Amino acid sequence: MNIEKLKLFIKGRKGLLPKIEAAVKGNQDIIWFHVPSYGEFEEARPVIEATRARFPKGKILLTFFSPTGFIPLQHYDKVDWVFYIPLDTPWDMKRFLDAVRPSKVIFTITDFWPVMMNMLRRRKIDTYIMSVHVEPDSYHLSWWDFNYRQIMRNCYNCVMVRDQMSYDVLTKLGVPKVRITGDPRLDRVADILKEPWSNPVVDAWCKGKKVFMAGSTFPAEDEMMLKIANSHPDQKIMIIPHETDPKEVDAILAQAQHCAVRYTDYEGKEPDEKLLNAQILVINTVGMLARLYRYGFASLIGGGFTDNMPHSVVEPAVFGMPISFGPVYGRESHCRNLTALGAAFPVKDQQELEAYFDRCISDHEFVEKAAAISKDYVLSSTGATHTIVDTIFD
């Protein structure tokens, strides 16, 4: 967490518990969803919205750990309240649960709060976790991570997993209630595909042509893409950094040799010649990435050149395109699956990325084949939302 995020993290928790107590006072049977950040919210979003559809007059609370999720979604209209989650201390969690008194609690992916989880268990509150993916060599299975094993075995009414591998790992670990439900992110991106969405700034810049997309990039990917951009001045490239830190965005603009512009300089304004002729458009705001992929014919996804895994690869996949990412991707099942199917192409260095890029701009048959595979991968695997909602409420 960088300094700016840390400041927001601290500021957002000042007076938090009194605000929550005042907001939920007098309400009963609250359904509480917790997600760490924006990415996990997108995973949970179809389930939250299906819950709202099932209980139109029910009360739903959504909490975030990170400012990255809370700030853009604090006014999300499918729930009744959006707050930060309090710190996982006995005093704060007791006060929080005394105020909210949830009837159902739903967590997403990997979010483990030992104090809170054991309080929920002792209070016998129905608690679920969805979209779990566990590898056989996961660090969570190490001897020292006893909290993970204790929570998975004792604190959930059901652990809902994405795939058979996770089911096998957790049942072998002794988790009593595990169900394969699939990945609701696929439902979410399939819904985004159907949306009649466009952006006037991007429309003006693209001029009706598909562009190369570099999504959720870290500095390593930014540097590599800038080298490619500088040697391919006629190819438009959209860069959507993982962090919208002005210093990082300024660094991209400064290193571009053939004109790069930042999105917010043109938001709500008429396009000018500089925007129309710019080679690179840097999207320095959050919340649009999944929709922006509709403008792309091929993509590089950030994260695989760091200790992080690549960002969501199903977001570009649903729009039909070849996908690339760095070499650190083995724990992300969608990356592995798309690679095996011939729609994703991991690269280990600048040379391999340039070869992938050159093939994408010159080999139409290659792009079409990968595009068909990636789109079919997503659309043939939807339906997890319905299964998850039924598991929780039926």
mmCIF file of C-alpha atoms in Angstrom:
data_model
loop_
_atom_site.group_PDB
_atom_site.id
_atom_site.type_symbol
_atom_site.label_atom_id
_atom_site.label_comp_id
_atom_site.label_asym_id
_atom_site.label_seq_id
_atom_site.Cartn_x
_atom_site.Cartn_y
_atom_site.Cartn_z
ATOM 1 C CA MET A 1 0.000 0.000 0.000
ATOM 2 C CA ASN A 2 1.550 3.317 -1.101
ATOM 3 C CA ILE A 3 1.607 6.453 1.043
ATOM 4 C CA GLU A 4 -1.458 8.035 -0.550
ATOM 5 C CA LYS A 5 -3.489 4.855 -0.113
ATOM 6 C CA LEU A 6 -2.317 4.565 3.483
ATOM 7 C CA LYS A 7 -3.481 8.117 4.193
ATOM 8 C CA LEU A 8 -6.900 7.346 2.722
ATOM 9 C CA PHE A 9 -7.000 4.049 4.636
ATOM 10 C CA ILE A 10 -6.439 5.882 7.936
ATOM 11 C CA LYS A 11 -8.653 8.864 7.150
ATOM 12 C CA GLY A 12 -11.534 6.633 6.078
ATOM 13 C CA ARG A 13 -11.587 4.859 9.427
ATOM 14 C CA LYS A 14 -11.810 7.983 11.575
ATOM 15 C CA GLY A 15 -15.167 7.881 13.343
ATOM 16 C CA LEU A 16 -16.080 4.787 11.336
ATOM 17 C CA LEU A 17 -17.902 2.781 14.003
ATOM 18 C CA PRO A 18 -20.225 5.592 15.134
ATOM 19 C CA LYS A 19 -21.133 6.197 11.473
ATOM 20 C CA ILE A 20 -21.976 2.520 10.967
ATOM 21 C CA GLU A 21 -23.978 2.367 14.200
ATOM 22 C CA ALA A 22 -26.044 5.416 13.232
ATOM 23 C CA ALA A 23 -26.647 4.157 9.690
ATOM 24 C CA VAL A 24 -27.844 0.630 10.487
ATOM 25 C CA LYS A 25 -29.703 1.388 13.717
ATOM 26 C CA GLY A 26 -33.155 -0.199 13.784
ATOM 27 C CA ASN A 27 -32.553 -2.507 10.813
ATOM 28 C CA GLN A 28 -32.691 -6.294 10.990
ATOM 29 C CA ASP A 29 -31.729 -9.235 8.774
ATOM 30 C CA ILE A 30 -28.891 -7.327 7.121
ATOM 31 C CA ILE A 31 -27.039 -9.233 4.398
ATOM 32 C CA TRP A 32 -23.388 -8.247 4.568
ATOM 33 C CA PHE A 33 -20.916 -8.600 1.708
ATOM 34 C CA HIS A 34 -17.237 -7.888 2.282
ATOM 35 C CA VAL A 35 -14.620 -7.516 -0.469
ATOM 36 C CA PRO A 36 -11.029 -6.322 -0.079
ATOM 37 C CA SER A 37 -10.796 -4.020 -3.103
ATOM 38 C CA TYR A 38 -12.163 -3.161 -6.536
ATOM 39 C CA GLY A 39 -11.096 -6.357 -8.272
ATOM 40 C CA GLU A 40 -12.795 -8.572 -5.704
ATOM 41 C CA PHE A 41 -15.877 -6.361 -5.903
ATOM 42 C CA GLU A 42 -16.154 -7.144 -9.606
ATOM 43 C CA GLU A 43 -16.083 -10.814 -8.619
ATOM 44 C CA ALA A 44 -18.879 -10.330 -6.093
ATOM 45 C CA ARG A 45 -20.898 -7.788 -8.039
ATOM 46 C CA PRO A 46 -23.139 -10.228 -9.959
ATOM 47 C CA VAL A 47 -23.940 -12.033 -6.706
ATOM 48 C CA ILE A 48 -24.729 -8.747 -4.921
ATOM 49 C CA GLU A 49 -27.002 -7.666 -7.738
ATOM 50 C CA ALA A 50 -28.715 -11.050 -7.906
ATOM 51 C CA THR A 51 -29.257 -10.815 -4.143
ATOM 52 C CA ARG A 52 -30.832 -7.379 -4.585
ATOM 53 C CA ALA A 53 -33.122 -8.771 -7.272
ATOM 54 C CA ARG A 54 -34.179 -11.610 -4.989
ATOM 55 C CA PHE A 55 -34.694 -9.337 -1.971
ATOM 56 C CA PRO A 56 -35.679 -5.928 -3.397
ATOM 57 C CA LYS A 57 -36.645 -4.596 0.034
ATOM 58 C CA GLY A 58 -33.873 -6.341 1.974
ATOM 59 C CA LYS A 59 -31.017 -4.469 3.596
ATOM 60 C CA ILE A 60 -27.539 -5.020 2.137
ATOM 61 C CA LEU A 61 -24.254 -3.758 3.585
ATOM 62 C CA LEU A 62 -21.052 -3.701 1.519
ATOM 63 C CA THR A 63 -17.635 -3.183 3.128
ATOM 64 C CA PHE A 64 -14.181 -2.681 1.654
ATOM 65 C CA PHE A 65 -10.704 -3.002 3.100
ATOM 66 C CA SER A 66 -8.952 -0.810 0.535
ATOM 67 C CA PRO A 67 -9.576 2.764 -0.652
ATOM 68 C CA THR A 68 -9.181 1.439 -4.201
ATOM 69 C CA GLY A 69 -12.581 -0.171 -3.842
ATOM 70 C CA PHE A 70 -14.314 2.135 -1.390
ATOM 71 C CA ILE A 71 -13.684 5.477 -3.096
ATOM 72 C CA PRO A 72 -15.113 4.698 -6.558
ATOM 73 C CA LEU A 73 -17.965 2.606 -5.133
ATOM 74 C CA GLN A 74 -19.054 4.474 -2.018
ATOM 75 C CA HIS A 75 -22.278 5.482 -3.803
ATOM 76 C CA TYR A 76 -22.989 2.067 -5.364
ATOM 77 C CA ASP A 77 -26.773 2.000 -5.642
ATOM 78 C CA LYS A 78 -27.470 -1.738 -5.425
ATOM 79 C CA VAL A 79 -26.774 -1.792 -1.678
ATOM 80 C CA ASP A 80 -28.035 0.259 1.251
ATOM 81 C CA TRP A 81 -24.684 1.127 2.809
ATOM 82 C CA VAL A 82 -21.021 1.148 1.765
ATOM 83 C CA PHE A 83 -18.333 1.424 4.453
ATOM 84 C CA TYR A 84 -14.750 0.512 5.162
ATOM 85 C CA ILE A 85 -14.387 -2.581 7.309
ATOM 86 C CA PRO A 86 -13.102 -1.834 10.835
ATOM 87 C CA LEU A 87 -9.740 -3.152 11.951
ATOM 88 C CA ASP A 88 -9.668 -6.774 13.085
ATOM 89 C CA THR A 89 -9.385 -6.113 16.816
ATOM 90 C CA PRO A 90 -11.613 -7.703 19.479
ATOM 91 C CA TRP A 91 -13.066 -4.336 20.536
ATOM 92 C CA ASP A 92 -13.737 -2.998 17.037
ATOM 93 C CA MET A 93 -15.188 -6.233 15.707
ATOM 94 C CA LYS A 94 -17.466 -6.745 18.713
ATOM 95 C CA ARG A 95 -18.815 -3.228 18.377
ATOM 96 C CA PHE A 96 -19.254 -3.654 14.609
ATOM 97 C CA LEU A 97 -21.114 -6.961 14.872
ATOM 98 C CA ASP A 98 -23.239 -5.710 17.759
ATOM 99 C CA ALA A 99 -24.371 -2.854 15.512
ATOM 100 C CA VAL A 100 -24.897 -4.736 12.239
ATOM 101 C CA ARG A 101 -26.174 -8.084 13.565
ATOM 102 C CA PRO A 102 -26.039 -9.621 10.056
ATOM 103 C CA SER A 103 -28.214 -12.548 9.088
ATOM 104 C CA LYS A 104 -25.835 -13.612 6.292
ATOM 105 C CA VAL A 105 -22.172 -12.797 5.651
ATOM 106 C CA ILE A 106 -20.486 -13.392 2.300
ATOM 107 C CA PHE A 107 -16.749 -13.039 1.693
ATOM 108 C CA THR A 108 -14.890 -13.214 -1.612
ATOM 109 C CA ILE A 109 -11.798 -15.138 -2.756
ATOM 110 C CA THR A 110 -9.209 -14.891 0.059
ATOM 111 C CA ASP A 111 -10.107 -12.635 2.922
ATOM 112 C CA PHE A 112 -9.306 -13.990 6.354
ATOM 113 C CA TRP A 113 -9.868 -11.980 9.519
ATOM 114 C CA PRO A 114 -9.200 -14.321 12.466
ATOM 115 C CA VAL A 115 -10.864 -12.222 15.197
ATOM 116 C CA MET A 116 -13.950 -11.487 13.130
ATOM 117 C CA MET A 117 -14.290 -15.017 11.758
ATOM 118 C CA ASN A 118 -14.225 -16.568 15.197
ATOM 119 C CA MET A 119 -16.754 -14.025 16.482
ATOM 120 C CA LEU A 120 -19.081 -14.898 13.600
ATOM 121 C CA ARG A 121 -18.675 -18.592 14.417
ATOM 122 C CA ARG A 122 -19.401 -18.106 18.112
ATOM 123 C CA ARG A 123 -22.487 -16.045 17.296
ATOM 124 C CA LYS A 124 -23.645 -18.780 14.876
ATOM 125 C CA ILE A 125 -24.090 -16.307 12.005
ATOM 126 C CA ASP A 126 -24.419 -17.895 8.556
ATOM 127 C CA THR A 127 -21.098 -17.189 6.836
ATOM 128 C CA TYR A 128 -19.970 -18.042 3.301
ATOM 129 C CA ILE A 129 -16.963 -17.490 1.090
ATOM 130 C CA MET A 130 -17.152 -17.554 -2.701
ATOM 131 C CA SER A 131 -14.773 -17.710 -5.686
ATOM 132 C CA VAL A 132 -12.112 -19.563 -3.705
ATOM 133 C CA HIS A 133 -9.185 -20.924 -5.694
ATOM 134 C CA VAL A 134 -6.490 -22.946 -3.917
ATOM 135 C CA GLU A 135 -3.433 -24.547 -5.495
ATOM 136 C CA PRO A 136 -1.902 -27.732 -4.024
ATOM 137 C CA ASP A 137 1.301 -25.814 -3.224
ATOM 138 C CA SER A 138 -0.417 -22.716 -1.829
ATOM 139 C CA TYR A 139 1.411 -21.006 1.024
ATOM 140 C CA HIS A 140 -1.881 -21.143 2.927
ATOM 141 C CA LEU A 141 -1.300 -24.885 3.305
ATOM 142 C CA SER A 142 2.048 -24.422 5.036
ATOM 143 C CA TRP A 143 2.315 -25.665 8.621
ATOM 144 C CA TRP A 144 2.555 -22.148 10.025
ATOM 145 C CA ASP A 145 -0.690 -20.854 8.476
ATOM 146 C CA PHE A 146 -2.906 -22.493 11.095
ATOM 147 C CA ASN A 147 -5.400 -19.596 10.978
ATOM 148 C CA TYR A 148 -6.275 -20.438 7.372
ATOM 149 C CA ARG A 149 -6.933 -24.090 8.137
ATOM 150 C CA GLN A 150 -8.908 -23.317 11.290
ATOM 151 C CA ILE A 151 -11.085 -20.753 9.523
ATOM 152 C CA MET A 152 -11.735 -22.911 6.456
ATOM 153 C CA ARG A 153 -12.638 -25.937 8.573
ATOM 154 C CA ASN A 154 -14.773 -24.245 11.204
ATOM 155 C CA CYS A 155 -16.119 -20.839 10.190
ATOM 156 C CA TYR A 156 -18.100 -21.213 6.966
ATOM 157 C CA ASN A 157 -21.479 -22.745 6.256
ATOM 158 C CA CYS A 158 -20.098 -23.435 2.784
ATOM 159 C CA VAL A 159 -16.833 -22.763 0.959
ATOM 160 C CA MET A 160 -17.680 -22.143 -2.706
ATOM 161 C CA VAL A 161 -14.777 -22.851 -5.044
ATOM 162 C CA ARG A 162 -14.083 -22.130 -8.690
ATOM 163 C CA ASP A 163 -12.825 -25.512 -9.792
ATOM 164 C CA GLN A 164 -12.227 -29.192 -9.100
ATOM 165 C CA MET A 165 -8.613 -28.613 -8.054
ATOM 166 C CA SER A 166 -9.663 -26.301 -5.230
ATOM 167 C CA TYR A 167 -12.374 -28.745 -4.187
ATOM 168 C CA ASP A 168 -9.863 -31.593 -3.988
ATOM 169 C CA VAL A 169 -7.328 -29.533 -2.008
ATOM 170 C CA LEU A 170 -9.848 -28.305 0.568
ATOM 171 C CA THR A 171 -11.624 -31.613 1.090
ATOM 172 C CA LYS A 172 -8.241 -33.264 1.632
ATOM 173 C CA LEU A 173 -7.513 -30.509 4.155
ATOM 174 C CA GLY A 174 -10.631 -31.529 6.085
ATOM 175 C CA VAL A 175 -12.939 -28.667 5.124
ATOM 176 C CA PRO A 176 -16.398 -30.205 5.664
ATOM 177 C CA LYS A 177 -18.622 -28.170 3.309
ATOM 178 C CA VAL A 178 -17.127 -27.395 -0.100
ATOM 179 C CA ARG A 179 -19.071 -26.861 -3.313
ATOM 180 C CA ILE A 180 -17.880 -26.220 -6.868
ATOM 181 C CA THR A 181 -19.846 -23.197 -8.068
ATOM 182 C CA GLY A 182 -17.598 -21.696 -10.749
ATOM 183 C CA ASP A 183 -16.387 -18.132 -11.151
ATOM 184 C CA PRO A 184 -19.026 -15.349 -11.092
ATOM 185 C CA ARG A 185 -16.517 -12.957 -12.702
ATOM 186 C CA LEU A 186 -17.364 -14.737 -15.953
ATOM 187 C CA ASP A 187 -21.015 -13.771 -15.494
ATOM 188 C CA ARG A 188 -19.968 -10.197 -14.792
ATOM 189 C CA VAL A 189 -17.816 -9.809 -17.899
ATOM 190 C CA ALA A 190 -20.506 -11.479 -20.018
ATOM 191 C CA ASP A 191 -22.938 -8.811 -18.791
ATOM 192 C CA ILE A 192 -20.406 -6.073 -19.612
ATOM 193 C CA LEU A 193 -20.101 -7.472 -23.138
ATOM 194 C CA LYS A 194 -23.842 -6.891 -23.646
ATOM 195 C CA GLU A 195 -23.774 -3.280 -22.418
ATOM 196 C CA PRO A 196 -24.172 -0.556 -25.092
ATOM 197 C CA TRP A 197 -21.281 1.418 -23.610
ATOM 198 C CA SER A 198 -18.865 3.849 -25.201
ATOM 199 C CA ASN A 199 -16.636 6.735 -24.143
ATOM 200 C CA PRO A 200 -16.464 9.975 -26.142
ATOM 201 C CA VAL A 201 -12.791 10.651 -25.388
ATOM 202 C CA VAL A 202 -11.741 7.153 -26.420
ATOM 203 C CA ASP A 203 -14.052 7.239 -29.448
ATOM 204 C CA ALA A 204 -12.402 10.430 -30.680
ATOM 205 C CA TRP A 205 -8.905 9.074 -30.117
ATOM 206 C CA CYS A 206 -9.560 5.643 -31.708
ATOM 207 C CA LYS A 207 -11.258 7.094 -34.815
ATOM 208 C CA GLY A 208 -13.274 3.904 -35.219
ATOM 209 C CA LYS A 209 -10.282 1.557 -35.275
ATOM 210 C CA LYS A 210 -9.313 -1.141 -32.777
ATOM 211 C CA VAL A 211 -6.160 -0.495 -30.742
ATOM 212 C CA PHE A 212 -3.638 -2.472 -28.726
ATOM 213 C CA MET A 213 -4.589 -2.584 -25.032
ATOM 214 C CA ALA A 214 -2.149 -2.628 -22.102
ATOM 215 C CA GLY A 215 -4.383 -3.112 -19.070
ATOM 216 C CA SER A 216 -3.653 -2.811 -15.354
ATOM 217 C CA THR A 217 0.038 -2.337 -16.043
ATOM 218 C CA PHE A 218 2.861 -1.968 -13.559
ATOM 219 C CA PRO A 219 6.049 0.042 -14.336
ATOM 220 C CA ALA A 220 7.682 -3.061 -15.820
ATOM 221 C CA GLU A 221 4.947 -3.417 -18.451
ATOM 222 C CA ASP A 222 4.799 0.350 -19.025
ATOM 223 C CA GLU A 223 8.499 0.433 -19.860
ATOM 224 C CA MET A 224 8.176 -2.500 -22.248
ATOM 225 C CA MET A 225 5.152 -1.039 -24.001
ATOM 226 C CA LEU A 226 6.852 2.326 -24.399
ATOM 227 C CA LYS A 227 9.761 0.682 -26.213
ATOM 228 C CA ILE A 228 7.275 -0.989 -28.556
ATOM 229 C CA ALA A 229 5.318 2.224 -29.050
ATOM 230 C CA ASN A 230 8.455 4.191 -29.848
ATOM 231 C CA SER A 231 9.399 1.700 -32.555
ATOM 232 C CA HIS A 232 5.844 1.479 -33.998
ATOM 233 C CA PRO A 233 4.713 5.110 -34.338
ATOM 234 C CA ASP A 234 1.692 4.253 -36.491
ATOM 235 C CA GLN A 235 0.109 1.845 -33.965
ATOM 236 C CA LYS A 236 -2.209 3.359 -31.362
ATOM 237 C CA ILE A 237 -1.839 1.931 -27.859
ATOM 238 C CA MET A 238 -4.038 2.432 -24.820
ATOM 239 C CA ILE A 239 -2.296 2.088 -21.444
ATOM 240 C CA ILE A 240 -4.362 1.684 -18.293
ATOM 241 C CA PRO A 241 -1.923 1.689 -15.331
ATOM 242 C CA HIS A 242 -2.699 -0.396 -12.264
ATOM 243 C CA GLU A 243 -1.951 2.653 -10.121
ATOM 244 C CA THR A 244 -3.108 6.108 -11.188
ATOM 245 C CA ASP A 245 -0.298 7.816 -9.277
ATOM 246 C CA PRO A 246 0.364 11.099 -11.155
ATOM 247 C CA LYS A 247 4.128 10.492 -11.011
ATOM 248 C CA GLU A 248 3.768 7.152 -12.797
ATOM 249 C CA VAL A 249 1.439 8.631 -15.394
ATOM 250 C CA ASP A 250 3.804 11.575 -15.953
ATOM 251 C CA ALA A 251 6.673 9.132 -16.453
ATOM 252 C CA ILE A 252 4.759 7.384 -19.247
ATOM 253 C CA LEU A 253 3.970 10.698 -20.948
ATOM 254 C CA ALA A 254 7.574 11.876 -20.683
ATOM 255 C CA GLN A 255 9.065 8.736 -22.255
ATOM 256 C CA ALA A 256 6.677 8.524 -25.206
ATOM 257 C CA GLN A 257 8.370 9.740 -28.369
ATOM 258 C CA HIS A 258 5.251 10.033 -30.536
ATOM 259 C CA CYS A 259 2.819 11.911 -28.271
ATOM 260 C CA ALA A 260 0.962 10.467 -25.313
ATOM 261 C CA VAL A 261 -1.970 12.131 -23.567
ATOM 262 C CA ARG A 262 -3.766 11.531 -20.290
ATOM 263 C CA TYR A 263 -7.476 10.769 -20.321
ATOM 264 C CA THR A 264 -8.508 13.249 -17.616
ATOM 265 C CA ASP A 265 -7.123 16.172 -19.635
ATOM 266 C CA TYR A 266 -9.963 15.591 -22.130
ATOM 267 C CA GLU A 267 -12.777 14.245 -19.941
ATOM 268 C CA GLY A 268 -15.875 16.383 -20.530
ATOM 269 C CA LYS A 269 -14.124 18.502 -23.181
ATOM 270 C CA GLU A 270 -14.101 18.703 -26.935
ATOM 271 C CA PRO A 271 -11.262 16.725 -28.550
ATOM 272 C CA ASP A 272 -8.374 18.672 -30.042
ATOM 273 C CA GLU A 273 -5.702 17.850 -32.600
ATOM 274 C CA LYS A 274 -3.306 16.626 -29.936
ATOM 275 C CA LEU A 275 -5.778 13.978 -28.731
ATOM 276 C CA LEU A 276 -6.756 12.953 -32.254
ATOM 277 C CA ASN A 277 -3.151 12.497 -33.326
ATOM 278 C CA ALA A 278 -1.750 11.027 -30.096
ATOM 279 C CA GLN A 279 -0.247 7.560 -30.348
ATOM 280 C CA ILE A 280 -0.807 6.666 -26.681
ATOM 281 C CA LEU A 281 -3.848 7.336 -24.517
ATOM 282 C CA VAL A 282 -3.159 6.838 -20.797
ATOM 283 C CA ILE A 283 -6.312 6.145 -18.771
ATOM 284 C CA ASN A 284 -5.526 7.728 -15.409
ATOM 285 C CA THR A 285 -8.833 6.994 -13.669
ATOM 286 C CA VAL A 286 -10.383 3.853 -12.203
ATOM 287 C CA GLY A 287 -13.576 1.943 -12.889
ATOM 288 C CA MET A 288 -13.572 1.694 -16.704
ATOM 289 C CA LEU A 289 -11.009 -0.986 -17.469
ATOM 290 C CA ALA A 290 -13.379 -3.922 -18.012
ATOM 291 C CA ARG A 291 -15.455 -1.874 -20.450
ATOM 292 C CA LEU A 292 -12.517 -0.320 -22.254
ATOM 293 C CA TYR A 293 -11.385 -3.670 -23.624
ATOM 294 C CA ARG A 294 -14.125 -3.410 -26.273
ATOM 295 C CA TYR A 295 -11.790 -0.987 -28.047
ATOM 296 C CA GLY A 296 -9.012 -3.562 -28.381
ATOM 297 C CA PHE A 297 -7.907 -6.147 -30.937
ATOM 298 C CA ALA A 298 -5.114 -7.593 -28.731
ATOM 299 C CA SER A 299 -3.848 -7.061 -25.195
ATOM 300 C CA LEU A 300 -1.096 -7.218 -22.627
ATOM 301 C CA ILE A 301 -2.282 -7.676 -19.034
ATOM 302 C CA GLY A 302 -0.151 -6.305 -16.211
ATOM 303 C CA GLY A 303 1.080 -8.087 -13.115
ATOM 304 C CA GLY A 304 2.950 -11.059 -14.516
ATOM 305 C CA PHE A 305 6.356 -9.390 -14.267
ATOM 306 C CA THR A 306 5.974 -8.789 -10.521
ATOM 307 C CA ASP A 307 5.223 -10.942 -7.512
ATOM 308 C CA ASN A 308 1.551 -10.329 -8.265
ATOM 309 C CA MET A 309 -0.429 -12.500 -10.634
ATOM 310 C CA PRO A 310 -1.781 -10.917 -13.824
ATOM 311 C CA HIS A 311 -4.920 -8.839 -13.475
ATOM 312 C CA SER A 312 -8.196 -10.321 -14.733
ATOM 313 C CA VAL A 313 -7.673 -11.964 -18.115
ATOM 314 C CA VAL A 314 -11.355 -12.769 -18.585
ATOM 315 C CA GLU A 315 -12.125 -9.044 -18.960
ATOM 316 C CA PRO A 316 -10.317 -8.803 -22.321
ATOM 317 C CA ALA A 317 -11.124 -12.402 -23.228
ATOM 318 C CA VAL A 318 -14.885 -11.827 -23.377
ATOM 319 C CA PHE A 319 -14.387 -9.184 -26.076
ATOM 320 C CA GLY A 320 -12.441 -11.687 -28.175
ATOM 321 C CA MET A 321 -8.721 -11.041 -28.508
ATOM 322 C CA PRO A 322 -5.327 -12.661 -27.968
ATOM 323 C CA ILE A 323 -3.951 -11.972 -24.492
ATOM 324 C CA SER A 324 -0.423 -11.800 -23.159
ATOM 325 C CA PHE A 325 1.102 -11.440 -19.700
ATOM 326 C CA GLY A 326 4.389 -11.930 -17.907
ATOM 327 C CA PRO A 327 5.879 -15.215 -16.726
ATOM 328 C CA VAL A 328 4.455 -15.136 -13.165
ATOM 329 C CA TYR A 329 1.001 -16.521 -13.891
ATOM 330 C CA GLY A 330 0.989 -20.158 -12.740
ATOM 331 C CA ARG A 331 -1.418 -19.640 -9.830
ATOM 332 C CA GLU A 332 -4.100 -18.019 -11.974
ATOM 333 C CA SER A 333 -6.272 -20.752 -13.461
ATOM 334 C CA HIS A 334 -7.777 -18.598 -16.226
ATOM 335 C CA CYS A 335 -4.271 -17.721 -17.438
ATOM 336 C CA ARG A 336 -3.301 -21.385 -17.518
ATOM 337 C CA ASN A 337 -6.508 -22.427 -19.245
ATOM 338 C CA LEU A 338 -6.379 -19.734 -21.926
ATOM 339 C CA THR A 339 -2.712 -20.511 -22.568
ATOM 340 C CA ALA A 340 -3.462 -24.202 -23.014
ATOM 341 C CA LEU A 341 -6.306 -23.384 -25.412
ATOM 342 C CA GLY A 342 -4.144 -21.130 -27.585
ATOM 343 C CA ALA A 343 -5.722 -17.766 -26.722
ATOM 344 C CA ALA A 344 -3.116 -16.476 -24.256
ATOM 345 C CA PHE A 345 0.619 -16.102 -24.820
ATOM 346 C CA PRO A 346 2.928 -15.646 -21.806
ATOM 347 C CA VAL A 347 6.124 -13.721 -22.471
ATOM 348 C CA LYS A 348 9.253 -13.641 -20.374
ATOM 349 C CA ASP A 349 11.048 -10.565 -21.710
ATOM 350 C CA GLN A 350 11.022 -7.608 -24.093
ATOM 351 C CA GLN A 351 12.008 -9.695 -27.078
ATOM 352 C CA GLU A 352 9.114 -12.127 -26.648
ATOM 353 C CA LEU A 353 6.634 -9.305 -26.079
ATOM 354 C CA GLU A 354 7.779 -7.585 -29.264
ATOM 355 C CA ALA A 355 7.376 -10.840 -31.200
ATOM 356 C CA TYR A 356 3.833 -11.233 -29.825
ATOM 357 C CA PHE A 357 2.996 -7.608 -30.657
ATOM 358 C CA ASP A 358 4.359 -7.900 -34.207
ATOM 359 C CA ARG A 359 2.315 -11.045 -34.784
ATOM 360 C CA CYS A 360 -0.850 -9.357 -33.495
ATOM 361 C CA ILE A 361 -0.499 -6.431 -35.912
ATOM 362 C CA SER A 362 0.518 -8.524 -38.929
ATOM 363 C CA ASP A 363 -1.211 -11.925 -38.687
ATOM 364 C CA HIS A 364 -4.971 -11.450 -39.014
ATOM 365 C CA GLU A 365 -5.682 -15.186 -38.960
ATOM 366 C CA PHE A 366 -3.754 -15.581 -35.685
ATOM 367 C CA VAL A 367 -5.754 -12.777 -34.063
ATOM 368 C CA GLU A 368 -9.107 -14.106 -35.282
ATOM 369 C CA LYS A 369 -8.413 -17.630 -34.046
ATOM 370 C CA ALA A 370 -7.276 -16.509 -30.584
ATOM 371 C CA ALA A 371 -10.209 -14.090 -30.368
ATOM 372 C CA ALA A 372 -12.766 -16.821 -31.035
ATOM 373 C CA ILE A 373 -11.189 -19.127 -28.456
ATOM 374 C CA SER A 374 -10.980 -16.497 -25.724
ATOM 375 C CA LYS A 375 -14.556 -15.311 -26.171
ATOM 376 C CA ASP A 376 -15.929 -18.850 -26.215
ATOM 377 C CA TYR A 377 -13.927 -19.692 -23.073
ATOM 378 C CA VAL A 378 -15.850 -17.078 -21.118
ATOM 379 C CA LEU A 379 -19.313 -17.447 -22.609
ATOM 380 C CA SER A 380 -19.342 -21.237 -22.323
ATOM 381 C CA SER A 381 -18.572 -21.113 -18.577
ATOM 382 C CA THR A 382 -21.128 -18.666 -17.185
ATOM 383 C CA GLY A 383 -23.789 -19.502 -14.590
ATOM 384 C CA ALA A 384 -21.851 -19.373 -11.313
ATOM 385 C CA THR A 385 -23.935 -16.501 -9.933
ATOM 386 C CA HIS A 386 -27.141 -18.526 -9.932
ATOM 387 C CA THR A 387 -25.446 -21.450 -8.198
ATOM 388 C CA ILE A 388 -23.855 -19.227 -5.531
ATOM 389 C CA VAL A 389 -27.095 -17.375 -4.735
ATOM 390 C CA ASP A 390 -28.971 -20.659 -4.457
ATOM 391 C CA THR A 391 -26.279 -22.032 -2.127
ATOM 392 C CA ILE A 392 -26.505 -19.030 0.177
ATOM 393 C CA PHE A 393 -30.250 -18.517 0.288
ATOM 394 C CA ASP A 394 -31.790 -21.923 -0.464
#
